[in-house]
Tab-separated table of C-alpha atoms in Angstrom:
chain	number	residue	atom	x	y	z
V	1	UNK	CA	109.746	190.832	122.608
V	2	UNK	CA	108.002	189.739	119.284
V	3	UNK	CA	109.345	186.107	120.025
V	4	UNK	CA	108.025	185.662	123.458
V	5	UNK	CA	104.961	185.740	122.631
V	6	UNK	CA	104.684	182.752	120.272
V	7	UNK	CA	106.795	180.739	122.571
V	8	UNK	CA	104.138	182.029	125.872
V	9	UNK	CA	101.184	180.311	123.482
V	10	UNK	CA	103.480	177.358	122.792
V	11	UNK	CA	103.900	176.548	125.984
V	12	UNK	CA	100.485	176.908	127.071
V	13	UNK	CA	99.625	174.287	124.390
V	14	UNK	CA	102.609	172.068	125.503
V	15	UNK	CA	100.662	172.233	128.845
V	16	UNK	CA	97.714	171.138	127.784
V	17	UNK	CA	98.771	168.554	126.136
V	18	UNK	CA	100.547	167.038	128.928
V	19	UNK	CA	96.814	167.648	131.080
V	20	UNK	CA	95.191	165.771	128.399
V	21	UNK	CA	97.428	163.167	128.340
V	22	UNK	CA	97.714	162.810	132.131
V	23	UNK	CA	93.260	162.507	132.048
V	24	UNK	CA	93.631	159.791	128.839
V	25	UNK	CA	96.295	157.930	130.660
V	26	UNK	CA	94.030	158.231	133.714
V	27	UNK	CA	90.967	157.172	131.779
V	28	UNK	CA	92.750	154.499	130.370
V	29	UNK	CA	94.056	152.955	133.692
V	30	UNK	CA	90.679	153.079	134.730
V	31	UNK	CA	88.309	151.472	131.669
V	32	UNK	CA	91.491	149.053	132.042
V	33	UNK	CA	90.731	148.513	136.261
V	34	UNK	CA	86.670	147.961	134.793
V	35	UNK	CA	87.515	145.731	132.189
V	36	UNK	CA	89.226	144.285	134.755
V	37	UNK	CA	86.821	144.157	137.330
V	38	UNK	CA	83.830	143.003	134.890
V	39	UNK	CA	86.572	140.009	134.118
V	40	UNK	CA	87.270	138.646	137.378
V	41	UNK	CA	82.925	138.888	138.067
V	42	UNK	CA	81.897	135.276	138.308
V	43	UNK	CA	78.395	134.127	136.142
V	44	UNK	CA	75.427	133.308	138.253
V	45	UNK	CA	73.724	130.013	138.249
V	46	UNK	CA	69.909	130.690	139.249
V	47	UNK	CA	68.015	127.400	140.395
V	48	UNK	CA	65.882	126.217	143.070
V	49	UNK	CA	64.364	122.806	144.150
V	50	UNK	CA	60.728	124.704	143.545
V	51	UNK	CA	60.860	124.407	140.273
V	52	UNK	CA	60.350	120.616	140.368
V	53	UNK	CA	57.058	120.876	141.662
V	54	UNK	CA	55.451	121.947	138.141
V	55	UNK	CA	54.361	118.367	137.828
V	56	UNK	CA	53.060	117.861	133.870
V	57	UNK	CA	52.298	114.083	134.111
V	58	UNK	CA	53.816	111.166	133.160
V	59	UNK	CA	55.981	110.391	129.915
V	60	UNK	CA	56.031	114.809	129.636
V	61	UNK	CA	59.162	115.871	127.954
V	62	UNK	CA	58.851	119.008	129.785
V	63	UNK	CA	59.509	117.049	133.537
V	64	UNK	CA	61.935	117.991	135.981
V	65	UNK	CA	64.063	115.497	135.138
V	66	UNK	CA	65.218	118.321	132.968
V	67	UNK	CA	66.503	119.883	135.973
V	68	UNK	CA	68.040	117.562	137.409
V	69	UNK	CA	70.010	116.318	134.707
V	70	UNK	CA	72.357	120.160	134.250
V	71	UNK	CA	72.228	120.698	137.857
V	72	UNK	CA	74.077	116.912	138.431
V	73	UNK	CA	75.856	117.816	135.408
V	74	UNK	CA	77.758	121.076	135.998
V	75	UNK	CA	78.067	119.545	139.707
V	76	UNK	CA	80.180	116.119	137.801
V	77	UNK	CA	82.331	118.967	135.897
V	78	UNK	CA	83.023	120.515	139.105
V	79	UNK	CA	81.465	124.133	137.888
V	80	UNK	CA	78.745	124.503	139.922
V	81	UNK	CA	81.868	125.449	142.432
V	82	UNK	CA	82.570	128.251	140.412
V	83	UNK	CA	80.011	129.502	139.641
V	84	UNK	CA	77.287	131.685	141.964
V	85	UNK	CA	74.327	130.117	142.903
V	86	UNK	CA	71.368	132.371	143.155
V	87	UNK	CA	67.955	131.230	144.322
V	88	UNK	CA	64.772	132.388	143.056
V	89	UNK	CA	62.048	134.486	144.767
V	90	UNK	CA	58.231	134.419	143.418
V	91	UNK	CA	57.804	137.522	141.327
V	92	UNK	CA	54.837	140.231	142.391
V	93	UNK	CA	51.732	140.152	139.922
V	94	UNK	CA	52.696	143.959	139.577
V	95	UNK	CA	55.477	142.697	137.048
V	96	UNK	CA	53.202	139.965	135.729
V	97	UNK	CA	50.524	142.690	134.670
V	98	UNK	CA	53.657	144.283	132.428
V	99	UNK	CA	52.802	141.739	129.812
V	100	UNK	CA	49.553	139.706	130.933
V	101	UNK	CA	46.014	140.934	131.404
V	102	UNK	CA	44.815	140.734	135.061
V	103	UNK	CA	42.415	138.042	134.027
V	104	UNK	CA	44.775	135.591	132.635
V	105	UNK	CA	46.712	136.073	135.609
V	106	UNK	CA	43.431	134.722	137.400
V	107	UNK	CA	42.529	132.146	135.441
V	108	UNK	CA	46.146	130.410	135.349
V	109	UNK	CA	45.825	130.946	139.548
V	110	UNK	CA	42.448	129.192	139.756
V	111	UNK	CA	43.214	126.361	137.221
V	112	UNK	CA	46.061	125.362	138.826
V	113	UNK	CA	44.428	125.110	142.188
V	114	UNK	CA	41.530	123.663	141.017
V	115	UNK	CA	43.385	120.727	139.869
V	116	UNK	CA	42.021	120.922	136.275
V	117	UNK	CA	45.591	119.453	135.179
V	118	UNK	CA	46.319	122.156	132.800
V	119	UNK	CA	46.038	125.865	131.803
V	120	UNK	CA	43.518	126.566	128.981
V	121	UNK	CA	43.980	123.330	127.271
V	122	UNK	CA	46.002	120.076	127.377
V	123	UNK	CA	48.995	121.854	125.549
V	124	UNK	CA	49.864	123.591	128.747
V	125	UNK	CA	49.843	121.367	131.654
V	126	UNK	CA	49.564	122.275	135.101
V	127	UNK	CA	49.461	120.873	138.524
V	128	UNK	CA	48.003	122.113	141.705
V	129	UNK	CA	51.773	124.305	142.938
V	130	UNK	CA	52.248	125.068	138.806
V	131	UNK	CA	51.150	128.785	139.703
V	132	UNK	CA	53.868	129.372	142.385
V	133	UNK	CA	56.272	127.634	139.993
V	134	UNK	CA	55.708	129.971	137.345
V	135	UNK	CA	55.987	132.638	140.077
V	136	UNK	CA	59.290	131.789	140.649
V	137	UNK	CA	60.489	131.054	136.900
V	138	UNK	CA	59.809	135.046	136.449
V	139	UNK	CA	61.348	136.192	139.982
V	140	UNK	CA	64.147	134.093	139.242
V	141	UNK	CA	65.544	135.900	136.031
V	142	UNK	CA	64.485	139.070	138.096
V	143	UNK	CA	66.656	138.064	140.817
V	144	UNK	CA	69.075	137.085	138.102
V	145	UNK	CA	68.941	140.592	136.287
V	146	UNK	CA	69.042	142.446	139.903
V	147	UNK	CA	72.291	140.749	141.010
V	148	UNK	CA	74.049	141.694	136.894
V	149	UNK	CA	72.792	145.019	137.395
V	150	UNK	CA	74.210	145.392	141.160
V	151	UNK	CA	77.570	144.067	140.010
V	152	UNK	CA	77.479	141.223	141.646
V	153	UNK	CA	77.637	138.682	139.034
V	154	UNK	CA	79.400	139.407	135.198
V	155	UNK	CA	76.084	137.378	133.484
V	156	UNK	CA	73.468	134.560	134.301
V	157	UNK	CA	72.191	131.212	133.122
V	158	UNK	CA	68.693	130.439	134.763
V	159	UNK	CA	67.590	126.947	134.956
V	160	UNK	CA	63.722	127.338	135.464
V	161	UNK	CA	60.806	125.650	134.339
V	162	UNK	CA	57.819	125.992	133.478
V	163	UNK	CA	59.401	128.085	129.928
V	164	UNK	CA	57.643	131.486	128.620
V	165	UNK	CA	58.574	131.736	125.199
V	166	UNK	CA	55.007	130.612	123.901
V	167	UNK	CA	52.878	132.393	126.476
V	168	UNK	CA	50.570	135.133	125.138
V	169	UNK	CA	49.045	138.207	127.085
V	170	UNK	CA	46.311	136.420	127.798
V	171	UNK	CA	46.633	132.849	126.788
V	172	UNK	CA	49.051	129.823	127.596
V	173	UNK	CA	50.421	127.667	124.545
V	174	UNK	CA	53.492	125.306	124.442
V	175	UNK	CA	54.026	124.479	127.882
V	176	UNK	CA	54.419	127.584	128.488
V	177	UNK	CA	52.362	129.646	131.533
V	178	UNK	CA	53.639	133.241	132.205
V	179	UNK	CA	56.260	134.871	129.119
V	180	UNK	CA	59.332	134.994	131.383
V	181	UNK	CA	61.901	136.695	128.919
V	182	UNK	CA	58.564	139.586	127.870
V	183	UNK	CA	58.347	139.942	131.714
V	184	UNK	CA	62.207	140.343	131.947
V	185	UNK	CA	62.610	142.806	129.480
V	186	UNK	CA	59.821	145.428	130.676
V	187	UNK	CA	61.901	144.854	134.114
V	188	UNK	CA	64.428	145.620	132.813
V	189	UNK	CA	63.159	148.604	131.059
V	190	UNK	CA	60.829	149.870	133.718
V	191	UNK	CA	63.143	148.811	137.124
V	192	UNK	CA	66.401	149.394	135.889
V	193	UNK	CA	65.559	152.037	133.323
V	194	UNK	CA	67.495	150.568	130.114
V	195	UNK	CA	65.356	151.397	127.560
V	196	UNK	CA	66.922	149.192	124.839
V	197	UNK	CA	66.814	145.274	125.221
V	198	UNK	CA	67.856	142.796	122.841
V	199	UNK	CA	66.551	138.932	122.297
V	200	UNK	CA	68.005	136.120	120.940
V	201	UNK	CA	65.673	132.796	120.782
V	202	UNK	CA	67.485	129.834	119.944
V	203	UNK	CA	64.687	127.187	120.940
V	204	UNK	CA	63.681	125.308	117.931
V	205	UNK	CA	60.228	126.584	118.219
V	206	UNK	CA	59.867	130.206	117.147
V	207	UNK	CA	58.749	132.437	120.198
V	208	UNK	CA	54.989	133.170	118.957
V	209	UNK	CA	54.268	134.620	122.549
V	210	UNK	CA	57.667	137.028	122.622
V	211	UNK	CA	57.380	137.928	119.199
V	212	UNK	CA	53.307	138.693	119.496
V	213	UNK	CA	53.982	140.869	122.813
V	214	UNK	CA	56.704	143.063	121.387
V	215	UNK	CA	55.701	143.341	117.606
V	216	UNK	CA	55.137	147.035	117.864
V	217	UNK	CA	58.015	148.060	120.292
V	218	UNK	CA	60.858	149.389	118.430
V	219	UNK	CA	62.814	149.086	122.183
V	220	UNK	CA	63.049	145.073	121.962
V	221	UNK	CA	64.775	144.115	119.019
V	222	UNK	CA	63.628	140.242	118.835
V	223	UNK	CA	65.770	137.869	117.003
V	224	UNK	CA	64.230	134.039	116.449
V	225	UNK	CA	66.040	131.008	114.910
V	226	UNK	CA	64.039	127.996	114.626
V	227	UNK	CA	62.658	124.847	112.362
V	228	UNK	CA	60.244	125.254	110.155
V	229	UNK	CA	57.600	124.452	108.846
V	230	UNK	CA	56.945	123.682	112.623
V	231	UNK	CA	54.884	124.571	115.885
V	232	UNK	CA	53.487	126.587	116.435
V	233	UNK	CA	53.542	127.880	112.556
V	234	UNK	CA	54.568	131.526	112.879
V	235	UNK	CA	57.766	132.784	112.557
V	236	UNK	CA	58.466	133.893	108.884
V	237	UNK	CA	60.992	135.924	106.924
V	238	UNK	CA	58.498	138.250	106.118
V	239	UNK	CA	57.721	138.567	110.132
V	240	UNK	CA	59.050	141.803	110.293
V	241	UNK	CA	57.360	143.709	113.446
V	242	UNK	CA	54.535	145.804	113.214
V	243	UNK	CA	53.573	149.616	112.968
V	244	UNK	CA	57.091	151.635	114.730
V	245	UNK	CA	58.273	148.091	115.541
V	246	UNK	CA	58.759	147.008	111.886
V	247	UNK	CA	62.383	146.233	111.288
V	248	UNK	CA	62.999	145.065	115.226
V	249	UNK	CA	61.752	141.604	114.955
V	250	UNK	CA	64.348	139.210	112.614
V	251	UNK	CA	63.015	135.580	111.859
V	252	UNK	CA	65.221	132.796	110.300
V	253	UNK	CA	63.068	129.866	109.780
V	254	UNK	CA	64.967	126.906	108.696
V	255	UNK	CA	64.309	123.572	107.433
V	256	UNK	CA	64.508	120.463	109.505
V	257	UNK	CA	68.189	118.704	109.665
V	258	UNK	CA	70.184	121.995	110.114
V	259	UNK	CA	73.128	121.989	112.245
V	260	UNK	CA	75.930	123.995	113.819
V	261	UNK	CA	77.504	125.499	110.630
V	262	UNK	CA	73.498	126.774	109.780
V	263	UNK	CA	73.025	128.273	113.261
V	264	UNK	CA	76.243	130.043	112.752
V	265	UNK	CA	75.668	131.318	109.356
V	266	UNK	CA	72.630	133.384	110.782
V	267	UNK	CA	74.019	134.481	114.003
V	268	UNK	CA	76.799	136.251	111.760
V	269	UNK	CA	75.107	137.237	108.889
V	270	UNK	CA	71.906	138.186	110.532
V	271	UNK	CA	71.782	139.015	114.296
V	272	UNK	CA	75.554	140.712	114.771
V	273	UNK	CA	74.877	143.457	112.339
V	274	UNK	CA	71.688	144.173	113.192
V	275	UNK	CA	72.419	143.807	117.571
V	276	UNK	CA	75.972	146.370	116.200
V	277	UNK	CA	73.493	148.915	114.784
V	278	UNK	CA	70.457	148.450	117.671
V	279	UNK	CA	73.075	148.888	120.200
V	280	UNK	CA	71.657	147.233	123.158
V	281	UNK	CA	71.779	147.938	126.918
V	282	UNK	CA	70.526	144.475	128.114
V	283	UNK	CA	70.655	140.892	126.131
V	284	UNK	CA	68.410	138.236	127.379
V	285	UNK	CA	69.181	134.704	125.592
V	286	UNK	CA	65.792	132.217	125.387
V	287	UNK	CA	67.879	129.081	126.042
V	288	UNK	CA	66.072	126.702	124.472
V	289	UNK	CA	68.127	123.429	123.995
V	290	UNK	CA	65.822	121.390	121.797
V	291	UNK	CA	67.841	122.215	118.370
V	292	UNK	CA	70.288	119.736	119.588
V	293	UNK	CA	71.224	116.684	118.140
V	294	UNK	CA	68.969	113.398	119.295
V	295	UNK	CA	66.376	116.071	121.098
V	296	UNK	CA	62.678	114.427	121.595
V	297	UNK	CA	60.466	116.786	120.033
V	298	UNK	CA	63.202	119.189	117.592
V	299	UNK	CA	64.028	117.887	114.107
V	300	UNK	CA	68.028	119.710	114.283
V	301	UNK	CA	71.509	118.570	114.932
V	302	UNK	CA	73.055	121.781	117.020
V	303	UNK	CA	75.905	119.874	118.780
V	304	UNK	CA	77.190	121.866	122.219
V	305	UNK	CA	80.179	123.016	120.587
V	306	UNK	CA	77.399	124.710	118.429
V	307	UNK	CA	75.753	126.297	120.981
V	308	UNK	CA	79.353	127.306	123.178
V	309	UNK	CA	79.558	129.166	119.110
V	310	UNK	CA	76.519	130.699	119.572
V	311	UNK	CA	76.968	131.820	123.029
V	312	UNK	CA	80.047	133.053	122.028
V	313	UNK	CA	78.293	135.586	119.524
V	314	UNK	CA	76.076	136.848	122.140
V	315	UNK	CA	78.539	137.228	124.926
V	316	UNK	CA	80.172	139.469	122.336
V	317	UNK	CA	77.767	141.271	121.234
V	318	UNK	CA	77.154	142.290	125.158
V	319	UNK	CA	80.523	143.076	125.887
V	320	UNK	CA	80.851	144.927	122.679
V	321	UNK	CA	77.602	147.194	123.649
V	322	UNK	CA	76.463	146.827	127.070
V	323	UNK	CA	79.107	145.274	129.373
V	324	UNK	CA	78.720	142.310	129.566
V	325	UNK	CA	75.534	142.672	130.871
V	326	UNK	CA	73.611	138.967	129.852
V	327	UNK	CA	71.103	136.983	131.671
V	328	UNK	CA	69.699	133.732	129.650
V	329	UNK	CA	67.155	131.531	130.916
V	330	UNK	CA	66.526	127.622	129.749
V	331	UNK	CA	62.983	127.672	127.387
V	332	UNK	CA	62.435	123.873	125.875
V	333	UNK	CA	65.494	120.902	125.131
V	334	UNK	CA	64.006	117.456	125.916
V	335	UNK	CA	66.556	115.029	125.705
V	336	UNK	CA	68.067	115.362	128.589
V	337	UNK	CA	71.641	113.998	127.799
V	338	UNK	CA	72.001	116.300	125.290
V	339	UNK	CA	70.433	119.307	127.098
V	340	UNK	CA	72.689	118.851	130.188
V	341	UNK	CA	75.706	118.636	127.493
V	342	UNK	CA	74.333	121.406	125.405
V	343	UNK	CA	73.903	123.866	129.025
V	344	UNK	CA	76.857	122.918	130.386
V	345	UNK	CA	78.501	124.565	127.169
V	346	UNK	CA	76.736	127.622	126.965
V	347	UNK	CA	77.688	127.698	130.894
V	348	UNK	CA	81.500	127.465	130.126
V	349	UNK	CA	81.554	130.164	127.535
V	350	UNK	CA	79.028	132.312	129.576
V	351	UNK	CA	82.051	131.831	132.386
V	352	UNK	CA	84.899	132.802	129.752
V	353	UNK	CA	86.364	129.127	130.259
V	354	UNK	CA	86.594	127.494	126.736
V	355	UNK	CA	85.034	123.555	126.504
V	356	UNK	CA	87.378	120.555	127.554
């Protein structure tokens, strides 16, 4: 009688175990079907003929050529095949008012249709269709963002023009009109209710406009690699964040002539520790391509196998925290050789294919 019992609560425990392990096994089978599933997703391509009508003038480097040059190049590779082409829709000033002030919103509206040739001075030029452009450049990373977040797509490179990176609330500066990536972040926090969003900004200008939007918003953390001493002159060590944001905003200014092994250096040593311990639920990549080697207006040597290395990183730092989930959208790159070359890189590694 005084045996049973023991053997009664061993067996119960036997039981459980083999419930347990049934559920893990389960559970296993199906974060193994997800993984799965997430691998087989294709990556979106997001373009559309609109965005060659932002016409900045002859002898620009920021002219549609730009375009033109990765679209005919992933078609020559024979990826644009594989990859999903989504098309962009212009963006409601609802999501524009997010980061800009009604009134800037105006005044880029009116200059562009008055003709003026530019938005708030000669550093941002503008032509009279440059408004529904811009439009689109922000609905396009939305529509980019939508179709990750519906599962139809594993991530996203956009191809739009004009670029946000240097766009203030209330104020244009470096081509740049509305702050795409700033406007695709507080989607992403406000429409899709992530609250934490990581950015990486690659362009070789540092991202005055992001950085000066976010400064106090411990939610973005906002990493920036870029030459300096350069435009537009911010973009220091010591460029920390501000107030509750101090500590989310990482600069790495570095000097003119720096290459792949440079750009690597602080992907690992800066941004993977500090993306591992921010944790994101969203990464948005400012593509811009204008470190590369030969570029028109950079000083750097980033070769594409540098930047399939650096897209590497990122990818990895979304799958290890979020999914997958990754949208990147081109900012500057004005050699347009090597910014087809460097895009069609970051495109392969985005797609999990590694370069020929």
């Amino acid at each position: 009688q005084s045996m049973s019992k023991p053997r009664g609560v061993s067996a119960a425990r036997l039981l459980i175990w083999l419930v347990l392990l049934v559920v893990w096994a389960g559970g296993a089978r199906l974060a193994g079907a997800a993984a799965d599933a997430l691998r087989s997703l294709k990556t979106g391509f997001l373009y559309g003929d609109i965005y060659l009508k932002h016409e900045t003038g002859a002898g620009h480097p920021e002219r549609p050529e730009r375009l033109t040059a990765i679209v005919a190049r992933l078609k020559q590779k024979g990826l644009l095949n594989e990859l999903v082409v989504l098309k962009p829709v212009p963006a409601s000033t609802e999501w524009l008012r997010t980061v800009h002030t009604q009134e800037y919103i105006e005044r880029v509206r009116k200059d562009c249709q008055a003709g003026t040739g530019y938005v708030d001075s000669p550093d941002s030029p503008a032509s009279a269709d440059s408004y529904l452009v811009a439009l689109n450049a922000v609905g396009g990373v939305q529509s980019a963002i939508d179709a990750v977040m519906e599962g139809k797509i594993r991530n996203a490179f956009c191809a739009i023009r004009p670029p946000g990176h240097h766009a203030l609330k209330d104020k244009a500066m470096g081509f740049c009109l509305f702050n795409n990536v700033a406007i695709a972040a507080k989607y992403i926090q406000q429409k899709h209710r992530l609250a934490k969003v990581l950015i990486v900004d690659w362009d070789v200008h540092h991202g005055n406009g992001t950085q000066a939007i976010f400064d106090e918003d411990p939610m973005v953390l906002y990493f920036s690699v870029h030459q300096s001493p350069f435009y537009p002159g911010t973009g220091s060590a010591g460029d920390i964040g501000v107030g509750k944001g101090l500590g989310s905003k990482i600069n790495v200014p570095l000097p003119a002539g720096c290459g792949d092994a440079d750009y690597k250096k602080a992907f690992e040593e800066r941004l993977k520790p500090a993306a591992a311990a921010f944790k994101p639920d969203f990464v948005l990549v400012s593509a811009g391509f204008d470190a590369a080697n030969g570029d028109l207006l950079g000083g750097m040597k980033v070769t594409p196998q540098g930047y399939a290395e650096l897209t590497r990183i990122v990818k990895g730092i979304a799958e290890a925290s979020c999914n997958g989930r990754l949208v990147s959208m081109l900012e500057g790159g004005y050699n347009t050789e090597a910014l087809a070359a460097s895009v069609e890189a970051h495109v392969r590694v985005l797609m999990g294919s590694s370069a020929p």
